[in-house]
Amino acid sequence: MIPVDKGGGIAKAQGSYKNRDTPCSFLCLPKPMMAMSFLPSFHLFLVFVVSSIIYITYRCKFFTSRHPGCTFAPGPRGWPIIGNLLDLPTQRPWIVFRDWARTYGDIMYVRAYRKPIIILSSAEVVTDLMEKRSLIYAGRPVSVMDNLTGKYFHQYFNGGVVPDYHIKQAKQIHKFLRRCLDTSGKQLDPSHVRLTLASTIMDIVYGLQIESMEDDYIRVVVESIELGSDSKVVGKYWIDYMPFLRYVPGWIPGTASVRLGARCRPVVEEMVNRAYDAVKKGTVTRSSMALDLITRLSEEPDPERRKAEERHAKHVTAVAYAAGSDTTYSTIQTFFCNLATYPDIQKKAQEELDLVVGPDRLPTFDDYDSLPFVQAIFLECIRWLPVAPLGIPHSTTEDDYYNGYFIPADTTVLVNVWHILRNPVDYPEPEKFNPDRFMKDGALNRDVRDPLTFAFGFGRRACPGKDFARDTAFLLFASILHAFKIMPSLDEYGNELDPTPHMSASTLCYPELLHYMLKPRSKAMEKLVRDTAL
């Protein structure tokens, strides 16, 4: 009940409007109208929920009758109607799923409302399903947009094309080294790493010269990635499993996903259009992926087909930033925190670099095959902390059976990549950061399970940007190790700070709050960094 102050207050505020039946806000809404606007909506919502419960109960019985005697994989027992919706963890779910696997096995079944989910927790099961039966497990689902976007990604980021970007990658890495000289002896700002990756990918994709993370082009992309990453946290938003919630008013408790969607749309739209339109209008004219696409599309005679293809081109260029920048950032932060912790690993890599590269130049991509231990460091970074601990969700395109378990069509498939890459059988002492696990007789040991086969996706859905990410990380690792010592940073009293990081808990996982600094290995190396320019 809203009090009315006859001497002013709300009554006076309402009196200032000519038409009192048209409120200016919730507070100045007359009581009768308030009841009329709120209660019917709430009652309709309750009717909607009750109807949905009745409907889903019927559907569950119908589903069971269609598949009599079918056995699902084991998993935690769920609740009536909502299944395991309340069991799905939203903070570091890969750890919870690891604990579940110890009880229920390498393939688990849960149900979130009507949505069946299976969680795979061993390399053998993943290989059997995601690789050998990739046609069934490659869904997300597949659409025309997915196919065209995938086509463009493969065209511009496949292993045969990536060497075309080496000059731009090396240029930005050399800029990063010079920025590190300017902050020598101080804790390195993680934004230096982000700027290096952002400027590299924005140069390749749009021909943009980015000099600061405050750049408007970067600001909108970073905001979009943050919102998108939050929306992908498994189990956090019930709308993923109860699509009817998209029609529920945003003021209803539990509908945060509706509000998140409202925030995401304008940001994502700006990210998709802004840089692409700058290239199309001729504001940016340097050679780039977007310019090549725009030139090719201008030759399409069919206006409708050209319009549709341009939508796909805009999306693939926008997504390229996240694929080529944000994910690599995680691997580089993992590199810094562990190399600061293990100086013996750093020393061994530097001995290899001194022997192969020498004191008169910086490493290049041509040194790749001659630096197996630097490669091993990259592999161990990927294994120790995969960028996407649960991979990217897949879905089944048809019913399937595996080891006596029934897996219905349209089942969401999650792979606990983090748990698989910490299997002590494949990787003894998995908690320890140890690149030597990938070495044998001075070369890479091909008998050790390759973490890249799990960290970058599976089958037809494997990440097309993995070669680009590997090359960027390799040259950055080699260049930093050749020119600098990585050390724990110091507090105000000169004591070393613990470089052990705090881990983020979103869809993408990376070390946060790192305490490390870089110092040149020698005066000669400092001069080499300053004098080397592309």
Coordinates of C-alpha atoms in Angstrom, one line a residue:
M1 CA 0.0 0.0 0.0
I2 CA 1.4 3.4 -1.0
P3 CA 0.9 6.2 1.6
V4 CA -0.5 9.4 0.3
D5 CA 0.7 12.6 2.0
K6 CA -2.2 15.1 1.7
G7 CA 0.3 17.9 2.2
G8 CA 2.5 16.9 -0.7
G9 CA 4.8 13.9 -1.4
I10 CA 3.4 11.4 -3.8
A11 CA 0.0 13.1 -4.1
K12 CA 1.6 16.3 -5.0
A13 CA 3.9 14.6 -7.5
Q14 CA 0.9 13.0 -9.1
G15 CA -0.9 16.3 -9.2
S16 CA 1.8 17.8 -11.3
Y17 CA 0.7 15.7 -14.2
K18 CA -2.3 16.6 -16.3
N19 CA -3.4 13.0 -16.8
R20 CA -3.1 11.1 -13.5
D21 CA -4.0 7.9 -15.2
T22 CA -0.6 7.9 -17.0
P23 CA 2.0 7.3 -14.4
C24 CA 5.6 8.7 -14.7
S25 CA 7.1 5.8 -12.8
F26 CA 6.3 2.9 -10.6
L27 CA 6.3 5.1 -7.5
C28 CA 3.7 7.6 -8.7
L29 CA 1.4 4.9 -10.0
P30 CA -2.2 5.1 -8.5
K31 CA -3.1 2.1 -6.3
P32 CA -5.9 0.8 -8.4
M33 CA -3.8 0.8 -11.6
M34 CA -0.9 -0.8 -9.7
A35 CA -3.1 -3.8 -8.8
M36 CA -4.4 -4.1 -12.3
S37 CA -1.0 -4.0 -13.9
F38 CA 0.9 -6.3 -11.5
L39 CA -1.5 -9.0 -10.3
P40 CA -2.8 -10.2 -13.7
S41 CA 0.8 -10.6 -15.0
F42 CA 1.7 -12.5 -11.8
H43 CA -1.4 -14.7 -12.1
L44 CA -0.7 -15.4 -15.7
F45 CA 2.8 -16.3 -14.8
L46 CA 1.6 -18.8 -12.2
V47 CA -0.8 -20.3 -14.7
F48 CA 2.0 -20.5 -17.2
V49 CA 4.3 -22.3 -14.7
V50 CA 1.5 -24.8 -13.5
S51 CA 0.6 -25.5 -17.1
S52 CA 4.3 -26.1 -18.0
I53 CA 4.6 -28.5 -15.1
I54 CA 1.6 -30.5 -16.2
Y55 CA 2.9 -30.5 -19.8
I56 CA 6.4 -31.6 -18.9
T57 CA 5.0 -34.4 -16.6
Y58 CA 3.1 -35.7 -19.6
R59 CA 6.0 -35.4 -21.9
C60 CA 8.3 -37.3 -19.5
K61 CA 5.8 -40.1 -19.4
F62 CA 5.5 -40.0 -23.2
F63 CA 9.3 -40.1 -23.5
T64 CA 9.6 -43.1 -21.2
S65 CA 6.8 -44.9 -23.1
R66 CA 8.6 -44.3 -26.4
H67 CA 11.9 -45.9 -25.1
P68 CA 10.8 -48.8 -22.8
G69 CA 13.5 -50.5 -21.0
C70 CA 16.2 -48.0 -22.0
T71 CA 19.1 -47.5 -19.6
F72 CA 20.7 -44.1 -19.1
A73 CA 24.2 -43.7 -17.8
P74 CA 24.5 -43.4 -14.0
G75 CA 24.5 -40.0 -12.4
P76 CA 23.3 -38.1 -9.4
R77 CA 19.6 -38.6 -8.6
G78 CA 17.5 -35.7 -9.6
W79 CA 14.2 -34.1 -8.5
P80 CA 10.8 -34.7 -10.0
I81 CA 10.1 -32.4 -13.0
I82 CA 13.3 -30.3 -12.8
G83 CA 15.7 -33.2 -12.7
N84 CA 19.2 -32.2 -11.7
L85 CA 18.7 -28.5 -12.4
L86 CA 19.6 -27.6 -8.8
D87 CA 22.7 -29.9 -8.9
L88 CA 24.5 -28.3 -11.8
P89 CA 27.4 -26.2 -10.4
T90 CA 28.0 -22.7 -11.7
Q91 CA 31.5 -22.2 -10.0
R92 CA 34.3 -24.4 -11.4
P93 CA 32.0 -27.2 -12.6
W94 CA 34.9 -29.2 -14.0
I95 CA 36.0 -29.9 -10.4
V96 CA 32.5 -31.0 -9.3
F97 CA 32.2 -33.2 -12.4
R98 CA 35.5 -34.8 -11.6
D99 CA 34.2 -35.7 -8.1
W100 CA 31.0 -37.1 -9.7
A101 CA 33.1 -39.2 -12.1
R102 CA 34.8 -40.9 -9.2
T103 CA 31.3 -42.1 -8.1
Y104 CA 29.4 -42.6 -11.3
G105 CA 32.1 -43.4 -13.9
D106 CA 33.5 -41.9 -17.1
I107 CA 30.1 -41.3 -18.7
M108 CA 27.4 -39.7 -16.6
Y109 CA 23.8 -38.7 -17.3
V110 CA 21.9 -35.8 -15.8
R111 CA 18.7 -34.1 -16.7
A112 CA 18.0 -30.4 -16.5
Y113 CA 14.2 -30.1 -16.8
R114 CA 13.5 -31.7 -20.2
K115 CA 17.1 -31.4 -21.4
P116 CA 19.3 -34.6 -21.1
I117 CA 23.0 -34.0 -20.6
I118 CA 25.9 -36.4 -20.6
I119 CA 29.3 -35.6 -19.2
L120 CA 32.4 -37.5 -20.6
S121 CA 35.4 -37.8 -18.3
S122 CA 38.0 -40.1 -20.0
A123 CA 40.0 -39.9 -23.2
E124 CA 38.8 -43.3 -24.3
V125 CA 35.1 -42.5 -24.1
V126 CA 35.7 -39.1 -25.8
T127 CA 37.6 -40.8 -28.6
D128 CA 34.9 -43.4 -29.1
L129 CA 32.1 -40.9 -29.2
M130 CA 33.4 -37.5 -30.3
E131 CA 35.9 -38.8 -32.9
K132 CA 34.7 -42.2 -34.1
R133 CA 31.0 -41.1 -34.1
S134 CA 31.6 -37.5 -34.9
L135 CA 28.6 -37.3 -37.3
I136 CA 26.3 -38.0 -34.3
Y137 CA 28.1 -35.9 -31.8
A138 CA 28.9 -32.8 -33.9
G139 CA 25.7 -31.0 -33.3
R140 CA 25.3 -27.6 -31.6
P141 CA 23.0 -27.8 -33.7
V142 CA 24.4 -27.3 -37.2
S143 CA 22.8 -24.4 -39.1
V144 CA 23.4 -22.6 -42.4
M145 CA 25.1 -19.8 -40.4
D146 CA 27.3 -22.3 -38.6
N147 CA 28.4 -24.0 -41.8
L148 CA 29.2 -20.7 -43.6
T149 CA 31.0 -19.3 -40.5
G150 CA 33.0 -22.5 -40.2
K151 CA 33.9 -22.3 -43.9
Y152 CA 35.2 -18.8 -43.5
F153 CA 37.2 -19.7 -40.4
H154 CA 38.8 -22.6 -42.1
Q155 CA 39.6 -20.5 -45.1
Y156 CA 41.4 -17.8 -43.2
F157 CA 42.9 -19.7 -40.2
N158 CA 43.8 -23.2 -41.5
G159 CA 47.4 -24.4 -41.1
G160 CA 48.4 -23.5 -44.7
V161 CA 47.3 -19.9 -44.3
V162 CA 48.5 -19.0 -40.8
P163 CA 52.2 -18.5 -42.0
D164 CA 50.9 -15.4 -43.9
Y165 CA 50.2 -13.8 -40.6
H166 CA 53.7 -14.4 -39.1
I167 CA 55.1 -10.9 -39.9
K168 CA 52.2 -9.2 -38.1
Q169 CA 52.4 -11.6 -35.2
A170 CA 56.2 -11.0 -34.8
K171 CA 55.7 -7.2 -35.1
Q172 CA 53.3 -7.1 -32.2
I173 CA 55.4 -9.4 -30.1
H174 CA 58.5 -7.2 -30.6
K175 CA 56.4 -4.2 -29.4
F176 CA 55.4 -6.2 -26.4
L177 CA 59.1 -6.9 -25.6
R178 CA 59.9 -3.2 -25.7
R179 CA 56.9 -2.4 -23.4
C180 CA 58.4 -4.9 -21.0
L181 CA 61.7 -3.0 -21.0
D182 CA 59.8 0.1 -19.9
T183 CA 58.4 -1.7 -16.9
S184 CA 61.5 -3.7 -16.1
G185 CA 61.7 -4.6 -12.4
K186 CA 58.0 -3.8 -11.8
Q187 CA 55.0 -6.1 -11.7
L188 CA 53.9 -6.6 -15.3
D189 CA 50.5 -5.3 -16.1
P190 CA 48.4 -8.1 -17.6
S191 CA 46.9 -5.4 -20.0
H192 CA 50.2 -5.5 -21.9
V193 CA 49.5 -9.1 -22.8
R194 CA 46.0 -8.4 -23.7
L195 CA 47.1 -5.4 -25.9
T196 CA 49.6 -7.6 -27.7
L197 CA 47.0 -10.2 -28.6
A198 CA 44.3 -7.7 -29.4
S199 CA 46.4 -5.6 -31.6
T200 CA 47.6 -8.7 -33.5
I201 CA 44.2 -10.1 -34.2
M202 CA 42.6 -6.7 -35.0
D203 CA 45.4 -6.0 -37.5
I204 CA 44.9 -9.4 -39.2
V205 CA 41.1 -9.3 -39.2
Y206 CA 40.3 -5.6 -39.8
G207 CA 43.7 -3.9 -40.6
L208 CA 43.3 -1.7 -37.4
Q209 CA 46.3 -0.3 -35.6
I210 CA 45.4 -0.7 -31.9
E211 CA 47.7 1.1 -29.4
S212 CA 45.6 0.9 -26.2
M213 CA 43.1 -1.3 -24.5
E214 CA 41.0 1.8 -24.1
D215 CA 40.4 1.9 -27.9
D216 CA 36.7 2.0 -28.7
Y217 CA 36.9 -0.9 -31.0
I218 CA 38.5 -3.0 -28.2
R219 CA 36.2 -1.8 -25.5
V220 CA 33.0 -3.1 -27.2
V221 CA 34.6 -6.4 -28.0
V222 CA 35.9 -7.0 -24.5
E223 CA 32.5 -6.1 -23.0
S224 CA 30.8 -8.5 -25.5
I225 CA 33.1 -11.3 -24.6
E226 CA 32.6 -10.8 -20.9
L227 CA 28.8 -10.9 -21.3
G228 CA 29.0 -13.9 -23.6
S229 CA 31.3 -15.9 -21.4
D230 CA 29.0 -15.3 -18.4
S231 CA 26.0 -16.5 -20.4
K232 CA 27.7 -19.8 -21.2
V233 CA 28.4 -21.0 -17.6
V234 CA 26.8 -24.4 -17.4
G235 CA 23.7 -24.4 -15.2
K236 CA 23.8 -20.7 -14.3
Y237 CA 20.8 -19.7 -16.5
W238 CA 17.7 -21.9 -16.5
I239 CA 16.5 -20.5 -19.8
D240 CA 19.0 -22.9 -21.5
Y241 CA 16.8 -25.7 -20.3
M242 CA 13.5 -24.0 -20.0
P243 CA 13.2 -22.0 -23.2
F244 CA 9.7 -20.7 -22.3
L245 CA 11.4 -18.4 -19.7
R246 CA 12.3 -16.1 -22.5
Y247 CA 8.6 -15.0 -22.4
V248 CA 8.6 -14.3 -18.7
P249 CA 8.9 -10.6 -17.5
G250 CA 12.3 -9.6 -16.4
W251 CA 11.1 -8.5 -13.0
I252 CA 10.2 -12.1 -12.0
P253 CA 12.8 -13.6 -9.6
G254 CA 15.1 -16.1 -11.4
T255 CA 14.9 -14.5 -14.8
A256 CA 18.4 -13.0 -14.8
S257 CA 19.0 -14.5 -18.2
V258 CA 16.3 -12.3 -19.7
R259 CA 18.0 -9.2 -18.3
L260 CA 21.4 -10.5 -19.5
G261 CA 20.0 -11.0 -23.0
A262 CA 18.7 -7.4 -23.0
R263 CA 22.2 -6.2 -22.1
C264 CA 23.9 -8.4 -24.6
R265 CA 22.0 -7.6 -27.7
P266 CA 23.1 -4.0 -28.3
V267 CA 26.7 -4.7 -27.3
V268 CA 27.0 -7.7 -29.6
E269 CA 25.4 -5.8 -32.4
E270 CA 27.9 -3.0 -32.1
M271 CA 30.8 -5.5 -32.0
V272 CA 29.6 -7.3 -35.1
N273 CA 29.1 -4.1 -37.1
R274 CA 31.5 -1.4 -36.0
A275 CA 34.9 -2.4 -37.2
Y276 CA 33.5 -4.2 -40.3
D277 CA 31.6 -1.1 -41.3
A278 CA 34.7 1.0 -40.9
V279 CA 36.5 -1.2 -43.4
K280 CA 33.5 -1.2 -45.8
K281 CA 33.3 2.6 -45.8
G282 CA 37.0 2.9 -46.5
T283 CA 37.9 4.4 -43.1
V284 CA 40.3 1.5 -42.7
T285 CA 42.2 0.5 -45.9
R286 CA 45.0 -1.7 -44.8
S287 CA 45.1 -5.3 -46.0
S288 CA 42.9 -7.5 -43.8
M289 CA 40.6 -10.5 -43.7
A290 CA 37.5 -8.1 -43.6
L291 CA 38.7 -6.2 -46.7
D292 CA 39.3 -9.4 -48.6
L293 CA 35.7 -10.6 -47.7
I294 CA 34.2 -7.2 -48.6
T295 CA 36.0 -7.2 -52.0
R296 CA 34.8 -10.7 -52.8
L297 CA 31.2 -10.0 -51.8
S298 CA 31.1 -6.9 -53.9
E299 CA 31.4 -9.2 -56.9
E300 CA 28.2 -11.2 -56.0
P301 CA 25.5 -10.3 -58.5
D302 CA 22.5 -11.5 -56.4
P303 CA 21.6 -8.8 -53.9
E304 CA 19.8 -11.2 -51.5
R305 CA 22.6 -13.7 -51.5
R306 CA 25.2 -10.9 -51.1
K307 CA 23.2 -9.6 -48.1
A308 CA 23.1 -13.0 -46.5
E309 CA 26.8 -13.7 -47.1
E310 CA 27.7 -10.3 -45.6
R311 CA 25.9 -11.3 -42.3
H312 CA 28.1 -14.3 -42.1
A313 CA 31.2 -12.3 -42.9
K314 CA 30.5 -9.8 -40.1
H315 CA 30.0 -12.6 -37.6
V316 CA 33.1 -14.5 -38.5
T317 CA 35.3 -11.4 -38.3
A318 CA 33.8 -10.4 -34.9
V319 CA 34.2 -13.9 -33.4
A320 CA 37.8 -14.1 -34.6
Y321 CA 38.9 -11.7 -31.9
A322 CA 37.6 -14.0 -29.1
A323 CA 39.0 -17.1 -30.9
G324 CA 42.4 -15.6 -31.5
S325 CA 42.9 -13.3 -28.5
D326 CA 41.0 -14.1 -25.3
T327 CA 41.7 -17.8 -25.4
T328 CA 45.5 -17.3 -26.0
Y329 CA 45.6 -14.9 -23.1
S330 CA 44.8 -17.7 -20.7
T331 CA 47.7 -19.8 -22.0
I332 CA 50.1 -16.9 -21.7
Q333 CA 49.1 -16.2 -18.1
T334 CA 49.6 -19.8 -17.3
F335 CA 53.1 -19.6 -18.8
F336 CA 54.0 -16.6 -16.7
C337 CA 52.8 -17.9 -13.3
N338 CA 54.5 -21.3 -13.7
L339 CA 57.8 -20.0 -15.2
A340 CA 58.1 -17.5 -12.3
T341 CA 57.5 -20.5 -9.9
Y342 CA 60.0 -22.9 -11.5
P343 CA 63.3 -21.1 -12.4
D344 CA 64.9 -24.5 -13.3
I345 CA 62.4 -24.9 -16.2
Q346 CA 63.2 -21.3 -17.3
K347 CA 66.9 -22.0 -17.2
K348 CA 66.6 -25.2 -19.3
A349 CA 64.6 -23.3 -22.0
Q350 CA 67.1 -20.5 -22.1
E351 CA 70.0 -22.9 -22.5
E352 CA 68.1 -24.3 -25.6
L353 CA 67.5 -20.8 -26.9
D354 CA 71.1 -19.7 -26.4
L355 CA 72.3 -22.8 -28.4
V356 CA 69.8 -22.5 -31.3
V357 CA 69.2 -18.7 -31.5
G358 CA 72.4 -17.2 -30.1
P359 CA 73.0 -13.7 -28.7
D360 CA 72.7 -11.7 -31.9
R361 CA 69.0 -12.0 -32.8
L362 CA 65.5 -12.8 -31.5
P363 CA 63.7 -16.1 -32.1
T364 CA 61.7 -16.4 -35.3
F365 CA 59.0 -18.9 -36.5
D366 CA 61.8 -20.7 -38.4
D367 CA 63.2 -21.8 -35.1
Y368 CA 60.1 -23.8 -34.2
D369 CA 61.4 -27.3 -35.0
S370 CA 64.7 -26.6 -33.3
L371 CA 63.2 -25.6 -30.0
P372 CA 61.4 -28.8 -28.7
F373 CA 61.6 -27.8 -25.1
V374 CA 59.8 -24.4 -25.8
Q375 CA 57.2 -26.5 -27.6
A376 CA 56.9 -28.7 -24.5
I377 CA 56.3 -25.7 -22.3
F378 CA 53.4 -24.7 -24.5
L379 CA 52.0 -28.3 -24.4
E380 CA 52.3 -28.3 -20.6
C381 CA 50.5 -24.9 -20.3
I382 CA 47.6 -26.3 -22.3
R383 CA 47.5 -29.5 -20.2
W384 CA 47.9 -27.8 -16.9
L385 CA 45.1 -25.4 -17.4
P386 CA 43.0 -25.9 -20.6
V387 CA 41.5 -22.6 -21.7
A388 CA 38.0 -24.1 -21.8
P389 CA 37.9 -26.7 -19.0
L390 CA 34.6 -28.2 -20.3
G391 CA 35.3 -27.6 -23.9
I392 CA 32.5 -26.3 -26.1
P393 CA 29.2 -28.1 -25.6
H394 CA 28.1 -30.4 -28.4
S395 CA 24.7 -32.1 -28.9
T396 CA 23.6 -35.4 -30.5
T397 CA 21.9 -35.4 -33.8
E398 CA 20.2 -38.8 -33.4
D399 CA 19.6 -41.5 -30.8
D400 CA 22.7 -43.6 -29.9
Y401 CA 23.7 -46.5 -27.6
Y402 CA 27.1 -46.8 -26.0
N403 CA 28.2 -49.6 -23.6
G404 CA 24.6 -50.5 -23.0
Y405 CA 23.6 -46.9 -22.2
F406 CA 20.9 -45.0 -24.2
I407 CA 21.8 -41.5 -25.4
P408 CA 18.8 -39.8 -26.9
A409 CA 18.9 -37.3 -29.8
D410 CA 19.4 -33.6 -28.8
T411 CA 21.4 -34.5 -25.7
T412 CA 23.9 -31.9 -24.6
V413 CA 27.4 -33.4 -24.5
L414 CA 30.0 -31.9 -22.1
V415 CA 33.6 -33.1 -22.1
N416 CA 35.6 -32.6 -18.8
V417 CA 38.8 -31.6 -20.6
W418 CA 40.4 -30.4 -17.4
H419 CA 39.9 -33.8 -15.7
I420 CA 41.1 -35.8 -18.8
L421 CA 44.3 -33.7 -18.9
R422 CA 44.9 -34.4 -15.3
N423 CA 44.6 -38.2 -15.6
P424 CA 47.6 -39.6 -13.5
V425 CA 47.9 -42.6 -15.9
D426 CA 48.6 -40.4 -18.9
Y427 CA 50.3 -37.6 -16.9
P428 CA 52.0 -38.7 -13.7
E429 CA 51.9 -36.1 -10.9
P430 CA 49.3 -34.2 -12.9
E431 CA 49.2 -31.2 -10.5
K432 CA 52.8 -30.4 -11.1
F433 CA 53.9 -28.2 -14.0
N434 CA 56.5 -30.3 -15.8
P435 CA 57.3 -29.8 -19.5
D436 CA 59.8 -32.7 -19.3
R437 CA 56.8 -35.1 -19.4
F438 CA 56.7 -34.4 -23.1
M439 CA 60.4 -34.8 -23.8
K440 CA 62.5 -37.9 -24.5
D441 CA 66.2 -38.0 -25.6
G442 CA 66.2 -34.2 -26.3
A443 CA 63.1 -34.4 -28.6
L444 CA 59.3 -34.3 -28.2
N445 CA 58.0 -37.7 -26.9
R446 CA 55.3 -38.6 -29.4
D447 CA 54.2 -41.5 -27.1
V448 CA 52.7 -39.1 -24.5
R449 CA 49.0 -38.2 -25.2
D450 CA 48.9 -34.9 -27.0
P451 CA 46.8 -32.4 -25.0
L452 CA 46.0 -30.4 -28.1
T453 CA 43.7 -33.2 -29.3
F454 CA 41.4 -32.4 -26.3
A455 CA 42.0 -28.7 -25.6
F456 CA 41.0 -27.5 -29.1
G457 CA 37.8 -29.6 -29.6
F458 CA 36.9 -32.8 -31.4
G459 CA 36.1 -34.1 -34.8
R460 CA 34.3 -31.8 -37.2
R461 CA 34.0 -29.2 -34.4
A462 CA 37.7 -28.9 -33.7
C463 CA 38.8 -25.3 -33.3
P464 CA 40.1 -24.0 -36.7
G465 CA 42.3 -21.4 -35.0
K466 CA 44.5 -23.8 -33.1
D467 CA 47.5 -23.4 -35.4
F468 CA 47.3 -19.6 -35.1
A469 CA 47.1 -19.8 -31.3
R470 CA 50.0 -22.2 -31.2
D471 CA 52.2 -20.0 -33.3
T472 CA 51.4 -16.9 -31.4
A473 CA 52.1 -18.6 -28.0
F474 CA 55.3 -20.2 -29.3
L475 CA 57.0 -17.0 -30.6
L476 CA 55.9 -15.1 -27.5
F477 CA 57.3 -17.8 -25.1
A478 CA 60.5 -18.1 -27.0
S479 CA 61.0 -14.3 -27.3
I480 CA 60.3 -13.6 -23.6
L481 CA 62.6 -16.5 -22.4
H482 CA 65.4 -15.4 -24.7
A483 CA 65.3 -11.7 -23.7
F484 CA 64.1 -11.8 -20.1
K485 CA 64.2 -13.5 -16.7
I486 CA 60.7 -14.1 -15.3
M487 CA 60.7 -13.5 -11.5
P488 CA 58.2 -13.2 -8.7
S489 CA 57.4 -9.5 -8.1
L490 CA 58.3 -7.8 -4.8
D491 CA 56.3 -6.2 -2.1
E492 CA 57.1 -2.8 -0.6
Y493 CA 59.7 -4.3 1.7
G494 CA 61.6 -6.1 -1.1
N495 CA 60.1 -9.6 -0.3
E496 CA 59.1 -11.9 -3.1
L497 CA 55.3 -12.3 -3.5
D498 CA 53.8 -15.7 -4.1
P499 CA 53.3 -16.1 -7.8
T500 CA 50.6 -18.8 -7.3
P501 CA 47.6 -17.3 -9.1
H502 CA 43.9 -17.1 -8.3
M503 CA 41.9 -18.9 -11.0
S504 CA 38.9 -17.4 -12.7
A505 CA 35.7 -19.5 -12.7
S506 CA 34.0 -18.6 -15.9
T507 CA 33.5 -20.6 -19.1
L508 CA 37.1 -19.6 -20.0
C509 CA 39.6 -20.2 -17.2
Y510 CA 42.7 -18.3 -16.7
P511 CA 45.1 -17.2 -13.9
E512 CA 44.2 -13.9 -12.2
L513 CA 46.1 -11.6 -9.8
L514 CA 49.5 -12.7 -10.9
H515 CA 52.7 -11.5 -9.1
Y516 CA 55.6 -11.6 -11.6
M517 CA 58.0 -9.2 -13.2
L518 CA 60.5 -9.3 -16.1
K519 CA 64.1 -8.2 -16.1
P520 CA 66.5 -8.3 -19.2
R521 CA 68.9 -11.1 -19.1
S522 CA 71.8 -8.7 -19.9
K523 CA 72.5 -5.2 -21.2
A524 CA 73.3 -6.7 -24.6
M525 CA 69.9 -8.4 -24.7
E526 CA 68.2 -5.2 -23.7
K527 CA 69.9 -3.4 -26.6
L528 CA 68.9 -6.2 -29.0
V529 CA 65.3 -5.8 -28.1
R530 CA 65.3 -2.0 -28.5
D531 CA 67.2 -2.3 -31.9
T532 CA 65.0 -5.1 -33.4
A533 CA 62.1 -3.7 -35.4
L534 CA 59.8 -5.0 -38.1

